[in-house]
Short mmCIF file of N, CA and C in Angstrom, two decimals:
data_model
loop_
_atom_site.label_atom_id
_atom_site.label_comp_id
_atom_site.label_asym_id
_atom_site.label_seq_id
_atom_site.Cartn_x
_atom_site.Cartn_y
_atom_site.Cartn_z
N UNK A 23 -2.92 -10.23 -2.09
CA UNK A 23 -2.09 -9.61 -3.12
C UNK A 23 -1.68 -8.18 -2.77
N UNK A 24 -2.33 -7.14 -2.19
CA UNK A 24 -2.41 -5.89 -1.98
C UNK A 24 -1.06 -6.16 -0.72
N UNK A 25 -0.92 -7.35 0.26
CA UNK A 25 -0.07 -6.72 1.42
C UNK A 25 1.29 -7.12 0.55
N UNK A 26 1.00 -8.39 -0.34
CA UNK A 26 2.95 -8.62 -1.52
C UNK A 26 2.94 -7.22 -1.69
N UNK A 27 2.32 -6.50 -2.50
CA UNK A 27 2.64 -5.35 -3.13
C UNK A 27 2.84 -4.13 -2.40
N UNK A 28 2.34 -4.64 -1.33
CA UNK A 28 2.81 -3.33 -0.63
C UNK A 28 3.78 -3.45 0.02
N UNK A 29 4.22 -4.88 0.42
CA UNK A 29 5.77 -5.26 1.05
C UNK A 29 6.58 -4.86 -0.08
N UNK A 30 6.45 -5.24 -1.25
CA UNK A 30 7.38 -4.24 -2.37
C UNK A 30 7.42 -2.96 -2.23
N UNK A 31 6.50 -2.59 -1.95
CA UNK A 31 6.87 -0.77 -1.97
C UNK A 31 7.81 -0.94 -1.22
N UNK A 32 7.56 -1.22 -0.01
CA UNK A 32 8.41 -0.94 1.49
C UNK A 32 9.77 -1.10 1.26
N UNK A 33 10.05 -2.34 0.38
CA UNK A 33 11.28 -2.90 0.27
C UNK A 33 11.95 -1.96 -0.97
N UNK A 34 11.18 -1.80 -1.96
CA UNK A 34 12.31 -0.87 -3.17
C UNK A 34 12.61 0.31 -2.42
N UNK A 35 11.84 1.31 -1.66
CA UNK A 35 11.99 2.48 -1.53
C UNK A 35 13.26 2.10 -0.22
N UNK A 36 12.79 0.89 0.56
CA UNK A 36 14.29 1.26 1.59
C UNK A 36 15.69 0.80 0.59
N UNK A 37 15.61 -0.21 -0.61
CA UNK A 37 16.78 -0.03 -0.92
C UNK A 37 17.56 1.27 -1.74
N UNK A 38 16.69 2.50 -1.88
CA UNK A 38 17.19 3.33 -2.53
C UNK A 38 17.92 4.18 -0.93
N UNK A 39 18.48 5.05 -1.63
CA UNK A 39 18.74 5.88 -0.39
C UNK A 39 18.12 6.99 0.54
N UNK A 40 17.02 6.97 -0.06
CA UNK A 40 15.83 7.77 0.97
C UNK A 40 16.82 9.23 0.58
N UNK A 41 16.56 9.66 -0.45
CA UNK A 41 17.06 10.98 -0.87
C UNK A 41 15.89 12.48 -0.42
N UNK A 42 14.98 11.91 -0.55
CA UNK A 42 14.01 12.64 -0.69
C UNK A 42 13.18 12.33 0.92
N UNK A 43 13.70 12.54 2.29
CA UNK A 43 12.83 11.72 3.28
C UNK A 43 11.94 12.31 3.59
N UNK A 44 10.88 13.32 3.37
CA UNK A 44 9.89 13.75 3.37
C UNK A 44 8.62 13.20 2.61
N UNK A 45 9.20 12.72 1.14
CA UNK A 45 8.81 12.22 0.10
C UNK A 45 8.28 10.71 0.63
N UNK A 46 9.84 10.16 0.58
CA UNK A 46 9.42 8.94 0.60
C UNK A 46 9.12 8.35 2.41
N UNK A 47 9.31 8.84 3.38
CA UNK A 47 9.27 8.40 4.58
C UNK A 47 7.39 8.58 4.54
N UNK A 48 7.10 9.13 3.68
CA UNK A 48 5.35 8.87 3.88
C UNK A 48 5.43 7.86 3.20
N UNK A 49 5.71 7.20 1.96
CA UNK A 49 5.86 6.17 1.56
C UNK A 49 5.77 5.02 1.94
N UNK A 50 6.86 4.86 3.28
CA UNK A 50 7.54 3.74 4.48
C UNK A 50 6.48 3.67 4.76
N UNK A 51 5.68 4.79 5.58
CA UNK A 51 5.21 5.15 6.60
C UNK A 51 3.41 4.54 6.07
N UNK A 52 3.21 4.46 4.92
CA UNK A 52 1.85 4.06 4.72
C UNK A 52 1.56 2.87 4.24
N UNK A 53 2.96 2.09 3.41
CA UNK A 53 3.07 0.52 3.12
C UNK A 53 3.31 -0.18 4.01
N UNK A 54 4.23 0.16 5.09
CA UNK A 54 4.52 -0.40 6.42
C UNK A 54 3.08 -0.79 7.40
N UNK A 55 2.79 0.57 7.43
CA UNK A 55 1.10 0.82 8.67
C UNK A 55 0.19 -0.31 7.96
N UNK A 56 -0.02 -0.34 6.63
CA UNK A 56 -0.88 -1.03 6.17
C UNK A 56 -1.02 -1.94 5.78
N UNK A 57 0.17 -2.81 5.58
CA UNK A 57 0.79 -4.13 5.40
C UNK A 57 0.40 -4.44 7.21
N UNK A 58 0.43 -4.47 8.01
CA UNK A 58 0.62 -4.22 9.64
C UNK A 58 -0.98 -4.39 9.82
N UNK A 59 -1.78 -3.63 9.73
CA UNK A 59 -2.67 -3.88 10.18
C UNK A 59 -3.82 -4.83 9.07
N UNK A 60 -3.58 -4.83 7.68
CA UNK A 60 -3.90 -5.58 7.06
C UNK A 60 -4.16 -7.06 7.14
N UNK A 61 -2.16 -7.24 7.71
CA UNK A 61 -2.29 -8.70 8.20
C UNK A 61 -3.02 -9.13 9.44
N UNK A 62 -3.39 -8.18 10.40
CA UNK A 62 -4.22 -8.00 12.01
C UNK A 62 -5.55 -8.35 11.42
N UNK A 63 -6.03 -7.45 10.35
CA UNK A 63 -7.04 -7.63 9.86
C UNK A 63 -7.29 -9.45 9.33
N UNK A 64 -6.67 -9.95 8.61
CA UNK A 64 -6.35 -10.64 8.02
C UNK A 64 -6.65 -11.99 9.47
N UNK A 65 -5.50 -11.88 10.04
CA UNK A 65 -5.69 -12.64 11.14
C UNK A 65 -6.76 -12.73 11.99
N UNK A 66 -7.34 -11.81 12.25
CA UNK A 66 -8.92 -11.68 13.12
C UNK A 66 -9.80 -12.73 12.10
N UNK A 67 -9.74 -12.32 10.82
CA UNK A 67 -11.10 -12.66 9.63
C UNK A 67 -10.53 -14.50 10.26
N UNK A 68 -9.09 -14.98 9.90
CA UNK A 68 -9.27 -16.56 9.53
C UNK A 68 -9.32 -17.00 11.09
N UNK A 69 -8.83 -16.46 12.48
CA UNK A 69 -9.22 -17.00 13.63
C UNK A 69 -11.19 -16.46 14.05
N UNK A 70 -11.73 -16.41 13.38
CA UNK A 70 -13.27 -15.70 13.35
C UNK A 70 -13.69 -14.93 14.03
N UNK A 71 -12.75 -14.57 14.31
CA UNK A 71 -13.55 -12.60 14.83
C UNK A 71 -14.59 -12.38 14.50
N UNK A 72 -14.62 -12.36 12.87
CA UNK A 72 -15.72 -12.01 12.39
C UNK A 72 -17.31 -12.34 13.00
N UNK A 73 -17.49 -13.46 12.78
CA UNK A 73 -18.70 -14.62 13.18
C UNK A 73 -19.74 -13.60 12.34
N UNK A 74 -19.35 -13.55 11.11
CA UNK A 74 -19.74 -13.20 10.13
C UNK A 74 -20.83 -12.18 10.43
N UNK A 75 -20.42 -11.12 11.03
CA UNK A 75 -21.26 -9.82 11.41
C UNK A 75 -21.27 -8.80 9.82
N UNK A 76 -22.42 -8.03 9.69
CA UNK A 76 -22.22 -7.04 8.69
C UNK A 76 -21.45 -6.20 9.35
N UNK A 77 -20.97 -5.89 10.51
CA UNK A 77 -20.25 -4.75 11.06
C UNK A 77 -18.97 -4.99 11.09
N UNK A 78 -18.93 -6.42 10.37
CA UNK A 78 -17.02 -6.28 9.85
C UNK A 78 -17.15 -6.26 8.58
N UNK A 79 -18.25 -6.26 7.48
CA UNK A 79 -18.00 -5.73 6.09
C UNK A 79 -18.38 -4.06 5.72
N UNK A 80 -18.61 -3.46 7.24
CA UNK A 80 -18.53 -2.10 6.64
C UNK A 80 -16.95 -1.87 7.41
N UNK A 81 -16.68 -2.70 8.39
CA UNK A 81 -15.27 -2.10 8.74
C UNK A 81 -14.23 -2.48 7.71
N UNK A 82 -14.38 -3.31 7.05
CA UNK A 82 -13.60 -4.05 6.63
C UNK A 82 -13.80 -3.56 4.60
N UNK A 83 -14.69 -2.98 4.44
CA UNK A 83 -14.71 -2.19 3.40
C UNK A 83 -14.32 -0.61 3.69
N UNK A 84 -14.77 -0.10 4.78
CA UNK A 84 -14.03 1.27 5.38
C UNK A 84 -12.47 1.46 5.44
N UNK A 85 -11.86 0.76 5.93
CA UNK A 85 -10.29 0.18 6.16
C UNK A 85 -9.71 0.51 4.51
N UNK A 86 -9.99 -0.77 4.05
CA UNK A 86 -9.42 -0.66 2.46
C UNK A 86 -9.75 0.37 1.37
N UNK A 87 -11.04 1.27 1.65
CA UNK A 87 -11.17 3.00 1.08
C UNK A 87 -10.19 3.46 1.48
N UNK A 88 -9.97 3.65 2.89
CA UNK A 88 -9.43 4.74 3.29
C UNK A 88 -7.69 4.47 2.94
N UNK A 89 -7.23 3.24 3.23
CA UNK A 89 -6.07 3.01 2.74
C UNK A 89 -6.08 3.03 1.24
N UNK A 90 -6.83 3.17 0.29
CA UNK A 90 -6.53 3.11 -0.89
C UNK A 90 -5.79 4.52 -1.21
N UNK A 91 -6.79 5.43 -0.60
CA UNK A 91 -7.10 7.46 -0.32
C UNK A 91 -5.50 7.14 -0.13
N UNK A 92 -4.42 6.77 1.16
CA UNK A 92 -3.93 7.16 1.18
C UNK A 92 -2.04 6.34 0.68
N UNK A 93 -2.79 4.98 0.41
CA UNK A 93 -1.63 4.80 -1.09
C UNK A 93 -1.66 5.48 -2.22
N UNK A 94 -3.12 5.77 -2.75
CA UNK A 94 -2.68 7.25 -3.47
C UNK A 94 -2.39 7.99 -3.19
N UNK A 95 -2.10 8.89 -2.32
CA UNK A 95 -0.94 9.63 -2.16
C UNK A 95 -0.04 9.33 -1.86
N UNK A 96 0.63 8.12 -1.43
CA UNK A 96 1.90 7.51 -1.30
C UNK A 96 2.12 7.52 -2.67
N UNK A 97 2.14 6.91 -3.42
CA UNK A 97 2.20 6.51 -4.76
C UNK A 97 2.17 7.66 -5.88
N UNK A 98 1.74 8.83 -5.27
CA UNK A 98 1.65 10.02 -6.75
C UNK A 98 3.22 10.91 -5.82
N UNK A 99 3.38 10.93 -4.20
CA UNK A 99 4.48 11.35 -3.68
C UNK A 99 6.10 10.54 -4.32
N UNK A 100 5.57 9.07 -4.59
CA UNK A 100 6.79 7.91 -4.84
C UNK A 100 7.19 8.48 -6.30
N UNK A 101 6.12 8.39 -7.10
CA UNK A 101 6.53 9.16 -8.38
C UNK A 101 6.67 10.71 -8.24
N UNK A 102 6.80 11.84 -7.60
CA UNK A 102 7.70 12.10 -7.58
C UNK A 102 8.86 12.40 -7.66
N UNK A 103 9.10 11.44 -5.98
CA UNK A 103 11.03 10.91 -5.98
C UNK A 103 11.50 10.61 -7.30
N UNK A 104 10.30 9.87 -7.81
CA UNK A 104 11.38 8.79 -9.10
C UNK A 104 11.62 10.13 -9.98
N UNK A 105 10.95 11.15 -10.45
CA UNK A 105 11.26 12.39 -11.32
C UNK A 105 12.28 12.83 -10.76
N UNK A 106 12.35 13.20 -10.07
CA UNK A 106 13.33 13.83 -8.70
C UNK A 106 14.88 13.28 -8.62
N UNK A 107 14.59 11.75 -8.80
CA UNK A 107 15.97 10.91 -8.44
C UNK A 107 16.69 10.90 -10.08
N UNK A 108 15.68 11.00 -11.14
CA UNK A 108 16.86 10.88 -12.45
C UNK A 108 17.73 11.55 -12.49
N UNK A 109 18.10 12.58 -11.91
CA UNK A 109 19.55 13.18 -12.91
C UNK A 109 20.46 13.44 -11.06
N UNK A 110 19.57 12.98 -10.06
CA UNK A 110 20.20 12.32 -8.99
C UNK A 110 21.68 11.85 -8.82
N UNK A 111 22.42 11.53 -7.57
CA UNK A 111 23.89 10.72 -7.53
C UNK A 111 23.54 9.16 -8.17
N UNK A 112 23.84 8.05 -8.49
CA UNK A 112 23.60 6.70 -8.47
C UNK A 112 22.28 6.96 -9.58
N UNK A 113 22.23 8.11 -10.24
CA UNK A 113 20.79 8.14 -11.13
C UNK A 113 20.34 6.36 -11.66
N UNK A 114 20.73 5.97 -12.48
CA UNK A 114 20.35 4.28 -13.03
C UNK A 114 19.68 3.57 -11.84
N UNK A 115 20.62 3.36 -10.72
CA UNK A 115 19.96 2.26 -10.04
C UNK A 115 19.11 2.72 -9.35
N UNK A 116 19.07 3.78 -8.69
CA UNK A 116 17.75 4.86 -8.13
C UNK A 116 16.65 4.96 -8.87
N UNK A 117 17.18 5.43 -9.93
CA UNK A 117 15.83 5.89 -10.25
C UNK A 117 14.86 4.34 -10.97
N UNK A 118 15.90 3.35 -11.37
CA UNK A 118 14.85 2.02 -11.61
C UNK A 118 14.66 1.34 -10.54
N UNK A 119 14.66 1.50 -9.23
CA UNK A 119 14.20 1.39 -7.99
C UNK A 119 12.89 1.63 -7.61
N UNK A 120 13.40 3.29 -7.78
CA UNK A 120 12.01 4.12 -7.66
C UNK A 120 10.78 4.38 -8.68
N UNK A 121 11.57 3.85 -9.81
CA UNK A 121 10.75 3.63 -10.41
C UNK A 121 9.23 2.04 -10.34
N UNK A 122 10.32 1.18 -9.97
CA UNK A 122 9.50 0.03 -9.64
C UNK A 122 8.68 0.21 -8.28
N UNK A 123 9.37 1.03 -7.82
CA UNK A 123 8.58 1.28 -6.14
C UNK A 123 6.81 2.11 -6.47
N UNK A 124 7.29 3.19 -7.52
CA UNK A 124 5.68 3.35 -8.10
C UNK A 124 5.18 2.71 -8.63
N UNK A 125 5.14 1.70 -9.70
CA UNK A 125 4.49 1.04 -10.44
C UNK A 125 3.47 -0.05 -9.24
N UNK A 126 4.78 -0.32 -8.31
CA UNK A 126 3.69 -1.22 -7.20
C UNK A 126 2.70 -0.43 -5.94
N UNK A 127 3.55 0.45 -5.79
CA UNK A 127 2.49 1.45 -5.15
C UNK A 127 1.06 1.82 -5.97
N UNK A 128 1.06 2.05 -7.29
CA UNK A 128 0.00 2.35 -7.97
C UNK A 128 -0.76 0.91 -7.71
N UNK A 129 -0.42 -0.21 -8.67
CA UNK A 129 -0.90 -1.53 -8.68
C UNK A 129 -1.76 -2.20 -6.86
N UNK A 130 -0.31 -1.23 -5.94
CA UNK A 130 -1.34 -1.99 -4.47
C UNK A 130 -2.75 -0.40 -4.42
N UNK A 131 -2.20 0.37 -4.73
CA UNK A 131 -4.04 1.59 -4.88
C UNK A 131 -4.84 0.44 -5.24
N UNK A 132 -4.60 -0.07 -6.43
CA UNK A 132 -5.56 -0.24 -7.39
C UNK A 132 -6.63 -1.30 -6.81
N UNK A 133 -5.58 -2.27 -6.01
CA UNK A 133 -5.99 -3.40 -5.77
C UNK A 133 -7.00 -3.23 -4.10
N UNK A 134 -6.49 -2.28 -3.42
CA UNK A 134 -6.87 -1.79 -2.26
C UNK A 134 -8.58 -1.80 -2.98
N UNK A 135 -8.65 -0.50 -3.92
CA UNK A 135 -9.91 0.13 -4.27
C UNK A 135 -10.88 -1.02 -4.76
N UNK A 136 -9.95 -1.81 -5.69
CA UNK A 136 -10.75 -3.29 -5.99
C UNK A 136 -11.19 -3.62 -4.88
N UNK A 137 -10.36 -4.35 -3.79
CA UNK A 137 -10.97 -4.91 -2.43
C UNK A 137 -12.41 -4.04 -1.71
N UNK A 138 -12.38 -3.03 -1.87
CA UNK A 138 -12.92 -2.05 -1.42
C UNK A 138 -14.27 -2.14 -1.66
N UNK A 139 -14.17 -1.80 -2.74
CA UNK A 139 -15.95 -2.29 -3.73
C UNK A 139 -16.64 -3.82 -3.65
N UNK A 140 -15.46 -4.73 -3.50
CA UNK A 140 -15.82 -6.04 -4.18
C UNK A 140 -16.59 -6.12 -2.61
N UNK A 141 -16.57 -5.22 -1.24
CA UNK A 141 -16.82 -5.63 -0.30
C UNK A 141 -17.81 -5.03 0.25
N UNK A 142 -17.89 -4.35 -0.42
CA UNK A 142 -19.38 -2.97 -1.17
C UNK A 142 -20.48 -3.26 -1.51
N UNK A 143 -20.32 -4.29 -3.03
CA UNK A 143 -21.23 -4.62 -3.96
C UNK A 143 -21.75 -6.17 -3.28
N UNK A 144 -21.15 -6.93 -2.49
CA UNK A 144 -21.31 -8.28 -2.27
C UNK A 144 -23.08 -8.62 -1.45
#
């Protein structure tokens, strides 16, 4: 669920016009990386990399902290833009862009930090 939602970020923020590319190119730059190695991740776990070592549930709980750390700050930078983009050129379709681009940026944090613990507490 966390890499859908983070392929949404990727995708609302490139259909806006990247007004803000400081802003949002960290944005790109941390839904992209982490969607990317997520699925690497992802792929190692179902071809068994693993062979069910504890030293892939601290990597593998380490990974999803640290990406959570830094979709929150993707996500408090995305909102932002979206303050930024209302009174913007194209204000309407921008800013309900960017607006949806935070709501899933927050939702993939959330879900990151979920993963995180659930891999913690197990």
């Amino acid at each position: 669920p966390w890499q859908f939602c983070g392929t949404w970020v990727w995708i609302l923020v490139a259909a806006t016009s990247v007004s803000f590319p400081l802003l949002q190119g960290w944005v790109m730059y941390v839904s992209l990386t982490s969607s990317l190695i997520s699925l690497l991740l992802l792929l190692s776990y179902l071809f068994g990399l693993h062979r069910n070592s504890e030293n892939w549930k601290v990597l593998d709980s380490l990974y999803h902290g640290a990406t959570a750390i830094l979709y929150m700050s993707a996500a408090v930078l995305q909102a932002n833009a979206t303050i930024h983009s209302e009174s913007g050129p194209n204000s309407p379709l921008y800013y309900h862009l960017n607006s949806a681009a935070s709501l899933f940026a927050f939702i993939t944090t959330f879900l990151y930090i979920l993963h995180a613990f659930s891999i913690y507490y197990q």
